[in-house]
Each structure stands twice: as structure tokens, then as C-alpha cells.
PDB file of C-alpha atoms and ligand atoms in Angstrom:
ATOM      1  CA  UNK A 174       0.311  -0.492  -0.121  1.00 72.00           C
ATOM      2  CA  UNK A 175       1.675   3.258  -1.070  1.00 65.00           C
ATOM      3  CA  UNK A 176      -0.228   5.041   1.696  1.00 77.00           C
ATOM      4  CA  UNK A 177      -2.285   4.635   4.849  1.00 88.00           C
ATOM      5  CA  UNK A 178      -5.839   3.716   2.719  1.00 96.00           C
ATOM      6  CA  UNK A 179      -6.056   1.492  -0.083  1.00 98.00           C
ATOM      7  CA  UNK A 180      -6.245   3.569  -3.775  1.00 98.00           C
ATOM      8  CA  UNK A 181      -7.717   1.877  -6.126  1.00 98.00           C
ATOM      9  CA  UNK A 182      -8.222   3.054  -9.935  1.00 98.00           C
ATOM     10  CA  UNK A 183     -11.161   2.089 -11.646  1.00 98.00           C
ATOM     11  CA  UNK A 184      -9.001   2.423 -15.899  1.00 98.00           C
ATOM     12  CA  UNK A 185     -11.439   4.456 -17.762  1.00 98.00           C
ATOM     13  CA  UNK A 186     -15.578   3.892 -17.311  1.00 96.00           C
ATOM     14  CA  UNK A 187     -16.417   5.978 -20.397  1.00 96.00           C
ATOM     15  CA  UNK A 188     -15.710   3.273 -22.440  1.00 97.00           C
ATOM     16  CA  UNK A 189     -15.192  -0.692 -20.649  1.00 96.00           C
ATOM     17  CA  UNK A 190     -17.939  -1.115 -18.552  1.00 86.00           C
ATOM     18  CA  UNK A 191     -20.287  -3.837 -20.130  1.00 86.00           C
ATOM     19  CA  UNK A 192     -21.874  -6.181 -18.062  1.00 89.00           C
ATOM     20  CA  UNK A 193     -21.911  -4.328 -14.450  1.00 92.00           C
ATOM     21  CA  UNK A 194     -18.315  -4.647 -14.107  1.00 95.00           C
ATOM     22  CA  UNK A 195     -17.777  -1.690 -11.638  1.00 94.00           C
ATOM     23  CA  UNK A 196     -19.090  -4.414  -8.836  1.00 96.00           C
ATOM     24  CA  UNK A 197     -15.895  -5.155  -8.994  1.00 98.00           C
ATOM     25  CA  UNK A 198     -15.038  -1.973  -7.227  1.00 98.00           C
ATOM     26  CA  UNK A 199     -18.128  -1.704  -4.551  1.00 97.00           C
ATOM     27  CA  UNK A 200     -17.211  -5.436  -3.989  1.00 98.00           C
ATOM     28  CA  UNK A 201     -13.165  -4.039  -2.861  1.00 98.00           C
ATOM     29  CA  UNK A 202     -14.644  -0.816  -1.244  1.00 98.00           C
ATOM     30  CA  UNK A 203     -16.809  -2.624   1.092  1.00 98.00           C
ATOM     31  CA  UNK A 204     -14.118  -6.278   1.683  1.00 98.00           C
ATOM     32  CA  UNK A 205     -11.878  -3.282   2.859  1.00 98.00           C
ATOM     33  CA  UNK A 206     -14.341  -1.771   4.930  1.00 98.00           C
ATOM     34  CA  UNK A 207     -15.247  -5.056   7.096  1.00 97.00           C
ATOM     35  CA  UNK A 208     -11.884  -5.604   8.126  1.00 97.00           C
ATOM     36  CA  UNK A 209     -11.176  -0.976   8.305  1.00 96.00           C
ATOM     37  CA  UNK A 210      -8.849  -0.364   6.018  1.00 97.00           C
ATOM     38  CA  UNK A 211      -9.701   2.624   3.859  1.00 97.00           C
ATOM     39  CA  UNK A 212      -9.983   3.084   0.342  1.00 98.00           C
ATOM     40  CA  UNK A 213     -10.212   5.857  -2.178  1.00 97.00           C
ATOM     41  CA  UNK A 214     -11.547   4.656  -5.214  1.00 98.00           C
ATOM     42  CA  UNK A 215     -10.589   6.797  -8.905  1.00 98.00           C
ATOM     43  CA  UNK A 216     -13.252   6.584 -11.272  1.00 97.00           C
ATOM     44  CA  UNK A 217     -10.695   7.600 -14.542  1.00 98.00           C
ATOM     45  CA  UNK A 218     -12.818   9.168 -17.896  1.00 98.00           C
ATOM     46  CA  UNK A 219     -10.296   7.835 -20.968  1.00 98.00           C
ATOM     47  CA  UNK A 220      -9.080  11.897 -21.106  1.00 97.00           C
ATOM     48  CA  UNK A 221      -7.420  11.549 -17.747  1.00 98.00           C
ATOM     49  CA  UNK A 222      -3.880  10.871 -17.626  1.00 98.00           C
ATOM     50  CA  UNK A 223      -3.717   7.251 -15.271  1.00 98.00           C
ATOM     51  CA  UNK A 224      -2.603   8.064 -12.024  1.00 97.00           C
ATOM     52  CA  UNK A 225       1.094   6.095 -10.369  1.00 93.00           C
ATOM     53  CA  UNK A 226      -0.062   6.289  -7.404  1.00 95.00           C
ATOM     54  CA  UNK A 227      -2.596   3.260  -7.253  1.00 97.00           C
ATOM     55  CA  UNK A 228      -2.784   0.100  -5.487  1.00 98.00           C
ATOM     56  CA  UNK A 229      -5.187  -2.074  -7.354  1.00 98.00           C
ATOM     57  CA  UNK A 230      -6.056  -0.825 -11.053  1.00 98.00           C
ATOM     58  CA  UNK A 231      -9.161  -2.786 -13.029  1.00 98.00           C
ATOM     59  CA  UNK A 232     -10.386  -2.890 -15.876  1.00 98.00           C
ATOM     60  CA  UNK A 233     -13.742  -4.392 -17.420  1.00 98.00           C
ATOM     61  CA  UNK A 234     -15.363  -6.048 -20.398  1.00 97.00           C
ATOM     62  CA  UNK A 235     -15.888  -3.585 -23.493  1.00 96.00           C
ATOM     63  CA  UNK A 236     -17.130  -3.881 -27.006  1.00 95.00           C
ATOM     64  CA  UNK A 237     -14.787  -4.311 -29.789  1.00 95.00           C
ATOM     65  CA  UNK A 238     -14.223   0.078 -30.579  1.00 96.00           C
ATOM     66  CA  UNK A 239     -14.168   0.846 -27.258  1.00 97.00           C
ATOM     67  CA  UNK A 240     -11.482  -1.863 -26.234  1.00 98.00           C
ATOM     68  CA  UNK A 241      -9.396  -0.705 -29.390  1.00 98.00           C
ATOM     69  CA  UNK A 242      -9.773   3.102 -28.199  1.00 98.00           C
ATOM     70  CA  UNK A 243      -9.241   2.003 -25.170  1.00 98.00           C
ATOM     71  CA  UNK A 244      -5.851   0.745 -25.924  1.00 98.00           C
ATOM     72  CA  UNK A 245      -4.368   3.111 -27.747  1.00 98.00           C
ATOM     73  CA  UNK A 246      -5.444   5.901 -24.624  1.00 98.00           C
ATOM     74  CA  UNK A 247      -3.508   3.630 -21.932  1.00 98.00           C
ATOM     75  CA  UNK A 248      -0.845   2.530 -24.251  1.00 98.00           C
ATOM     76  CA  UNK A 249       0.325   6.633 -24.992  1.00 98.00           C
ATOM     77  CA  UNK A 250      -0.295   7.277 -21.703  1.00 98.00           C
ATOM     78  CA  UNK A 251       1.797   5.233 -20.000  1.00 97.00           C
ATOM     79  CA  UNK A 252       0.742   5.435 -16.831  1.00 98.00           C
ATOM     80  CA  UNK A 253      -0.418   1.654 -16.907  1.00 98.00           C
ATOM     81  CA  UNK A 254       2.375   0.325 -17.409  1.00 98.00           C
ATOM     82  CA  UNK A 255       4.825   1.941 -14.798  1.00 97.00           C
ATOM     83  CA  UNK A 256       2.507   1.679 -12.346  1.00 97.00           C
ATOM     84  CA  UNK A 257       2.985  -2.291 -12.662  1.00 98.00           C
ATOM     85  CA  UNK A 258       6.293  -2.254 -12.114  1.00 97.00           C
ATOM     86  CA  UNK A 259       6.126   0.295  -9.302  1.00 96.00           C
ATOM     87  CA  UNK A 260       3.938  -3.871  -7.853  1.00 97.00           C
ATOM     88  CA  UNK A 261       0.641  -2.206  -8.463  1.00 98.00           C
ATOM     89  CA  UNK A 262      -2.199  -5.209  -8.604  1.00 98.00           C
ATOM     90  CA  UNK A 263      -3.848  -5.225 -11.926  1.00 98.00           C
ATOM     91  CA  UNK A 264      -7.313  -6.531 -12.100  1.00 98.00           C
ATOM     92  CA  UNK A 265      -9.100  -7.161 -15.983  1.00 98.00           C
ATOM     93  CA  UNK A 266     -12.056  -8.272 -17.036  1.00 98.00           C
ATOM     94  CA  UNK A 267     -12.416  -9.574 -20.799  1.00 98.00           C
ATOM     95  CA  UNK A 268     -11.269  -6.038 -22.894  1.00 98.00           C
ATOM     96  CA  UNK A 269      -9.567  -5.247 -20.397  1.00 98.00           C
ATOM     97  CA  UNK A 270      -7.809  -8.752 -20.119  1.00 98.00           C
ATOM     98  CA  UNK A 271      -7.346  -8.707 -23.866  1.00 98.00           C
ATOM     99  CA  UNK A 272      -5.664  -5.580 -24.377  1.00 98.00           C
ATOM    100  CA  UNK A 273      -3.172  -6.505 -21.392  1.00 98.00           C
ATOM    101  CA  UNK A 274      -1.195  -8.954 -24.197  1.00 98.00           C
ATOM    102  CA  UNK A 275       1.356  -8.181 -27.119  1.00 98.00           C
ATOM    103  CA  UNK A 276      -2.335  -8.195 -29.289  1.00 98.00           C
ATOM    104  CA  UNK A 277      -5.712  -8.482 -29.368  1.00 98.00           C
ATOM    105  CA  UNK A 278      -8.083  -8.984 -32.591  1.00 97.00           C
ATOM    106  CA  UNK A 279     -10.429  -5.361 -33.803  1.00 95.00           C
ATOM    107  CA  UNK A 280     -13.705  -5.775 -34.953  1.00 92.00           C
ATOM    108  CA  UNK A 281     -13.215  -6.969 -38.311  1.00 93.00           C
ATOM    109  CA  UNK A 282      -9.681  -9.534 -36.795  1.00 93.00           C
ATOM    110  CA  UNK A 283      -6.972  -6.725 -37.651  1.00 96.00           C
ATOM    111  CA  UNK A 284      -4.046  -7.609 -35.613  1.00 97.00           C
ATOM    112  CA  UNK A 285      -4.395  -4.500 -32.204  1.00 98.00           C
ATOM    113  CA  UNK A 286      -1.914  -3.681 -30.327  1.00 98.00           C
ATOM    114  CA  UNK A 287      -1.842  -4.247 -26.739  1.00 98.00           C
ATOM    115  CA  UNK A 288      -0.074  -3.132 -23.661  1.00 98.00           C
ATOM    116  CA  UNK A 289       2.246  -6.314 -23.149  1.00 98.00           C
ATOM    117  CA  UNK A 290       1.771  -6.257 -19.412  1.00 98.00           C
ATOM    118  CA  UNK A 291       1.155  -9.839 -19.432  1.00 98.00           C
ATOM    119  CA  UNK A 292       2.138 -12.603 -22.282  1.00 98.00           C
ATOM    120  CA  UNK A 293      -0.623 -13.137 -23.934  1.00 98.00           C
ATOM    121  CA  UNK A 294      -1.996 -13.122 -27.615  1.00 98.00           C
ATOM    122  CA  UNK A 295      -5.908 -12.331 -28.715  1.00 98.00           C
ATOM    123  CA  UNK A 296      -7.074 -13.437 -32.314  1.00 97.00           C
ATOM    124  CA  UNK A 297     -11.168 -13.403 -32.483  1.00 96.00           C
ATOM    125  CA  UNK A 298     -12.442 -17.326 -32.278  1.00 94.00           C
ATOM    126  CA  UNK A 299     -15.025 -18.569 -35.069  1.00 92.00           C
ATOM    127  CA  UNK A 300     -17.859 -18.363 -32.484  1.00 94.00           C
ATOM    128  CA  UNK A 301     -18.867 -16.019 -29.636  1.00 96.00           C
ATOM    129  CA  UNK A 302     -18.466 -17.787 -26.028  1.00 97.00           C
ATOM    130  CA  UNK A 303     -21.664 -16.906 -24.270  1.00 97.00           C
ATOM    131  CA  UNK A 304     -23.023 -18.280 -20.940  1.00 97.00           C
ATOM    132  CA  UNK A 305     -21.903 -19.361 -17.529  1.00 96.00           C
ATOM    133  CA  UNK A 306     -17.759 -20.290 -17.051  1.00 97.00           C
ATOM    134  CA  UNK A 307     -17.072 -22.201 -14.096  1.00 98.00           C
ATOM    135  CA  UNK A 308     -13.023 -22.380 -13.003  1.00 98.00           C
ATOM    136  CA  UNK A 309     -10.515 -24.689 -10.537  1.00 98.00           C
ATOM    137  CA  UNK A 310      -8.428 -21.748  -9.837  1.00 98.00           C
ATOM    138  CA  UNK A 311      -4.324 -22.748 -10.169  1.00 98.00           C
ATOM    139  CA  UNK A 312      -3.499 -23.572  -6.139  1.00 98.00           C
ATOM    140  CA  UNK A 313      -0.620 -21.526  -5.234  1.00 97.00           C
ATOM    141  CA  UNK A 314      -3.299 -18.360  -5.197  1.00 98.00           C
ATOM    142  CA  UNK A 315      -5.548 -20.558  -3.088  1.00 96.00           C
ATOM    143  CA  UNK A 316      -8.952 -19.536  -3.644  1.00 97.00           C
ATOM    144  CA  UNK A 317     -12.139 -21.960  -4.882  1.00 96.00           C
ATOM    145  CA  UNK A 318     -13.782 -22.546  -7.465  1.00 97.00           C
ATOM    146  CA  UNK A 319     -15.226 -19.390  -9.355  1.00 97.00           C
ATOM    147  CA  UNK A 320     -18.078 -18.611 -10.747  1.00 97.00           C
ATOM    148  CA  UNK A 321     -18.592 -16.449 -13.740  1.00 97.00           C
ATOM    149  CA  UNK A 322     -20.869 -15.723 -17.124  1.00 96.00           C
ATOM    150  CA  UNK A 323     -19.138 -14.835 -20.454  1.00 97.00           C
ATOM    151  CA  UNK A 324     -19.755 -12.909 -23.420  1.00 97.00           C
ATOM    152  CA  UNK A 325     -16.593 -12.440 -25.911  1.00 97.00           C
ATOM    153  CA  UNK A 326     -15.309 -12.974 -29.700  1.00 96.00           C
ATOM    154  CA  UNK A 327     -11.713 -13.084 -28.746  1.00 97.00           C
ATOM    155  CA  UNK A 328      -9.617 -16.335 -27.616  1.00 98.00           C
ATOM    156  CA  UNK A 329      -6.262 -16.083 -25.812  1.00 98.00           C
ATOM    157  CA  UNK A 330      -3.264 -17.808 -26.340  1.00 98.00           C
ATOM    158  CA  UNK A 331      -1.030 -17.981 -23.082  1.00 98.00           C
ATOM    159  CA  UNK A 332       2.685 -17.710 -23.106  1.00 98.00           C
ATOM    160  CA  UNK A 333       5.452 -18.404 -21.268  1.00 98.00           C
ATOM    161  CA  UNK A 334       5.401 -15.444 -19.174  1.00 98.00           C
ATOM    162  CA  UNK A 335       2.075 -16.183 -17.402  1.00 98.00           C
ATOM    163  CA  UNK A 336       0.745 -19.375 -16.062  1.00 98.00           C
ATOM    164  CA  UNK A 337      -3.398 -20.158 -16.331  1.00 98.00           C
ATOM    165  CA  UNK A 338      -5.159 -18.597 -13.765  1.00 98.00           C
ATOM    166  CA  UNK A 339      -8.153 -20.966 -13.853  1.00 98.00           C
ATOM    167  CA  UNK A 340      -8.692 -24.859 -15.582  1.00 98.00           C
ATOM    168  CA  UNK A 341     -12.339 -24.593 -17.046  1.00 98.00           C
ATOM    169  CA  UNK A 342     -14.663 -27.231 -15.426  1.00 97.00           C
ATOM    170  CA  UNK A 343     -17.413 -25.337 -17.538  1.00 97.00           C
ATOM    171  CA  UNK A 344     -17.620 -23.001 -20.146  1.00 97.00           C
ATOM    172  CA  UNK A 345     -14.798 -21.846 -23.122  1.00 98.00           C
ATOM    173  CA  UNK A 346     -12.718 -19.186 -20.931  1.00 98.00           C
ATOM    174  CA  UNK A 347      -9.248 -18.466 -23.348  1.00 98.00           C
ATOM    175  CA  UNK A 348     -10.786 -20.977 -26.375  1.00 97.00           C
ATOM    176  CA  UNK A 349      -7.507 -22.150 -27.286  1.00 97.00           C
ATOM    177  CA  UNK A 350      -7.767 -25.746 -26.922  1.00 95.00           C
ATOM    178  CA  UNK A 351      -5.902 -25.712 -23.924  1.00 95.00           C
ATOM    179  CA  UNK A 352      -8.754 -25.850 -21.160  1.00 98.00           C
ATOM    180  CA  UNK A 353      -7.942 -23.032 -19.613  1.00 98.00           C
ATOM    181  CA  UNK A 354      -9.294 -19.971 -18.243  1.00 98.00           C
ATOM    182  CA  UNK A 355      -7.893 -16.383 -17.806  1.00 98.00           C
ATOM    183  CA  UNK A 356      -3.994 -15.591 -16.931  1.00 98.00           C
ATOM    184  CA  UNK A 357      -2.117 -13.549 -14.230  1.00 98.00           C
ATOM    185  CA  UNK A 358       1.857 -13.093 -13.490  1.00 98.00           C
ATOM    186  CA  UNK A 359       2.620 -12.021 -10.716  1.00 98.00           C
ATOM    187  CA  UNK A 360       0.058  -9.066  -9.603  1.00 98.00           C
ATOM    188  CA  UNK A 361      -1.633  -8.645 -13.364  1.00 98.00           C
ATOM    189  CA  UNK A 362      -4.100 -11.272 -12.363  1.00 98.00           C
ATOM    190  CA  UNK A 363      -6.600 -11.576 -15.705  1.00 98.00           C
ATOM    191  CA  UNK A 364      -9.663 -13.254 -16.900  1.00 98.00           C
ATOM    192  CA  UNK A 365     -12.741 -13.786 -18.872  1.00 98.00           C
ATOM    193  CA  UNK A 366     -15.472 -14.012 -16.335  1.00 97.00           C
ATOM    194  CA  UNK A 367     -18.063 -11.085 -15.487  1.00 97.00           C
ATOM    195  CA  UNK A 368     -20.804 -11.784 -12.856  1.00 92.00           C
ATOM    196  CA  UNK A 369     -19.196  -9.264 -11.459  1.00 95.00           C
ATOM    197  CA  UNK A 370     -16.138 -11.793 -10.872  1.00 97.00           C
ATOM    198  CA  UNK A 371     -15.383  -9.549  -7.743  1.00 97.00           C
ATOM    199  CA  UNK A 372     -18.903 -10.232  -6.424  1.00 96.00           C
ATOM    200  CA  UNK A 373     -19.484 -14.096  -6.798  1.00 95.00           C
ATOM    201  CA  UNK A 374     -15.934 -14.665  -5.892  1.00 97.00           C
ATOM    202  CA  UNK A 375     -15.082 -12.917  -2.464  1.00 97.00           C
ATOM    203  CA  UNK A 376     -12.460 -14.788  -2.403  1.00 97.00           C
ATOM    204  CA  UNK A 377     -10.969 -13.900  -5.381  1.00 98.00           C
ATOM    205  CA  UNK A 378     -11.687 -10.119  -3.960  1.00 98.00           C
ATOM    206  CA  UNK A 379      -8.995 -11.339  -0.352  1.00 98.00           C
ATOM    207  CA  UNK A 380      -6.562 -12.079  -3.215  1.00 98.00           C
ATOM    208  CA  UNK A 381      -6.359  -9.053  -4.811  1.00 98.00           C
ATOM    209  CA  UNK A 382      -6.705  -6.993  -1.566  1.00 98.00           C
ATOM    210  CA  UNK A 383      -3.652  -9.238   0.018  1.00 97.00           C
ATOM    211  CA  UNK A 384      -2.345  -8.801  -2.652  1.00 98.00           C
ATOM    212  CA  UNK A 385      -2.622  -5.164  -2.129  1.00 97.00           C
ATOM    213  CA  UNK A 386      -2.319  -5.289   1.814  1.00 96.00           C
ATOM    214  CA  UNK A 387       0.755  -7.268   1.474  1.00 94.00           C
ATOM    215  CA  UNK A 388      -0.154  -9.623   5.060  1.00 89.00           C
ATOM    216  CA  UNK A 389      -3.041 -12.044   5.405  1.00 87.00           C
ATOM    217  CA  UNK A 390      -6.567 -10.595   6.015  1.00 95.00           C
ATOM    218  CA  UNK A 391      -9.149 -11.222   8.743  1.00 95.00           C
ATOM    219  CA  UNK A 392     -11.603 -14.011   7.227  1.00 95.00           C
ATOM    220  CA  UNK A 393     -15.153 -12.627   7.098  1.00 97.00           C
ATOM    221  CA  UNK A 394     -18.405 -14.095   6.804  1.00 95.00           C
ATOM    222  CA  UNK A 395     -19.573 -15.047   2.968  1.00 94.00           C
ATOM    223  CA  UNK A 396     -23.006 -16.396   3.574  1.00 94.00           C
ATOM    224  CA  UNK A 397     -24.756 -14.175   1.667  1.00 92.00           C
ATOM    225  CA  UNK A 398     -22.530 -14.146  -0.861  1.00 93.00           C
ATOM    226  CA  UNK A 399     -21.734 -18.544  -0.742  1.00 94.00           C
ATOM    227  CA  UNK A 400     -25.726 -18.725  -1.280  1.00 95.00           C
ATOM    228  CA  UNK A 401     -25.619 -16.707  -4.646  1.00 93.00           C
ATOM    229  CA  UNK A 402     -21.992 -18.756  -5.415  1.00 94.00           C
ATOM    230  CA  UNK A 403     -24.168 -22.261  -4.797  1.00 95.00           C
ATOM    231  CA  UNK A 404     -27.266 -21.544  -7.540  1.00 94.00           C
ATOM    232  CA  UNK A 405     -25.021 -20.579  -9.875  1.00 93.00           C
ATOM    233  CA  UNK A 406     -22.962 -23.554  -9.377  1.00 94.00           C
ATOM    234  CA  UNK A 407     -25.773 -26.127  -9.346  1.00 95.00           C
ATOM    235  CA  UNK A 408     -27.469 -24.631 -12.515  1.00 92.00           C
ATOM    236  CA  UNK A 409     -24.471 -25.499 -14.713  1.00 93.00           C
ATOM    237  CA  UNK A 410     -23.126 -27.978 -12.587  1.00 91.00           C
ATOM    238  CA  UNK A 411     -25.672 -30.327 -11.270  1.00 80.00           C
TER     239      UNK A 411
HETATM  240  N1  LIG B1662     -13.996  -7.482 -27.570  1.00 71.98           N
HETATM  241  C1  LIG B1662     -14.354  -8.178 -27.233  1.00 71.98           C
HETATM  242  C2  LIG B1662     -14.361  -9.756 -27.591  1.00 71.98           C
HETATM  243  O1  LIG B1662     -15.362  -9.833 -28.112  1.00 71.98           O
HETATM  244  C3  LIG B1662     -14.518  -8.548 -25.255  1.00 71.98           C
HETATM  245  C4  LIG B1662     -16.509  -8.613 -24.803  1.00 71.98           C
HETATM  246  C5  LIG B1662     -15.724  -8.668 -23.849  1.00 71.98           C
HETATM  247  O2  LIG B1662     -15.700  -7.397 -22.895  1.00 71.98           O
HETATM  248  N2  LIG B1662     -17.070  -8.887 -23.053  1.00 71.98           N
HETATM  249  O3  LIG B1662     -13.688 -10.640 -27.748  1.00 71.98           O
END
């Protein structure tokens, strides 16, 4: 943490904010507050410079053209790359995930340069992946089974310098044939999961908060979130 509070930067709500991904911000604020950790959230519009002193940067999903514009602006700005170099946490969903990679597919499938902050490459698949997604998270992250929903045309290939975030149990995820969903490297984590992801998966929210705080977090009562999780998991797995 750079100060006495966790600074959360919600990147480009005017371009990357489909499927309620902004809920991820609210969950982080709430779970920090319940532990007595103050937060400050910046809703950063795409015409504003990316602050370098954020602790957690969040990116959401987006349509193809806003995604291209967001990638161009973030590349030009350079602030997110600097924050990652100084150890900030980044959590990116769908379009946000794709644009962290070396390249992704534009609206006609043309390769568009990404930020190169994750060693992944995305292109456009034959079919849109739409529906519930369930996955078992990489054991070293110590996060319970994830549930969310996906809606993307993109297919993502993982390079040598990232680890798969989860193994797909139901749904498509990265869609590159290796059966994985999402990717992470250090404290930069990307996923195809909407939901919002952190509402459905408080364990994932706590992983990000723990990275930001740098210490073990006090456990919370998750009974409401667990009811939602159970309902969603039963809907697809039973
Ligand atoms: N435009 C991207 C795709 O279709 C991302 C979509 C999204 O963020 N939901 O793959």
C-alpha cells in the first residue's frame, strides 16, 4: 500500500464497463471497509492521465471499438505500465484482459497492439463464447472454484511468462484448446469472467486485497455470497 489507504483506480468507465464490471470496485471497497481498511476510488475517464500511485487498477469488458480506443490511450499514457513496474495490482476482465496482452483482434479481426503487460495474444474465434463459466483456480492462488459468465469473440493464447488462472470446468474461457481460463503474472491477473467476478467470488477479491495490503486478511462472513455461488454453480453443474 502506498499510503494509509488502498487506492483503487477504475480505468475508463466511459469505455470499459460492460456487464456491471464496475461492481468489482464496490466489492473491493466493501471488503476492505469491513476490515477497517480505508479505500479511495478514482473513476478515471479515458481523457485523464493514469495516476501512478494506485494500489489496485481495475479494467472491465467492452465492445470492440471502445476496446481499441482504450488500448491506444493506455499505450500512449504509459501510466499503467509504470504502476505495474512498481508492483501495483491489476485485475482485468474480458476486453480489459485482452488489451493487457501483446495484441488482440479488432472489430474485423485485425491485430491491434495491446500493452504487453501480460504475455498473452488474443485473436477472434469462429464463434462467440456466451454463457456461464466455472473454473478451478491454480492451486498456488488458494482461491475456491470460480463462477462467472462470459461473452466474448476473442480467443487467448498464453505465452511462457504467464500462468493459467484457472482450469475450465464449464464454459470456454481462453478458448485456445488448452482448457484454461484467464492468466496471471505477478500481481497482474486477467479473466474472461463477468458476474461481476468479485461479487460471485469473494475469495478472488481477497486475493487482490491481500496482494495490495501485503499481509494476511482477517476472514469475513461470506454467507450471502456463498448462497449466490451455490445457486450459480448448481445451475450449471447439476
Ligand atoms: N470485444 C471483446 C471480444 O468480443 C471483448 C468483449 C467483452 O469485453 N465482453 O472478445
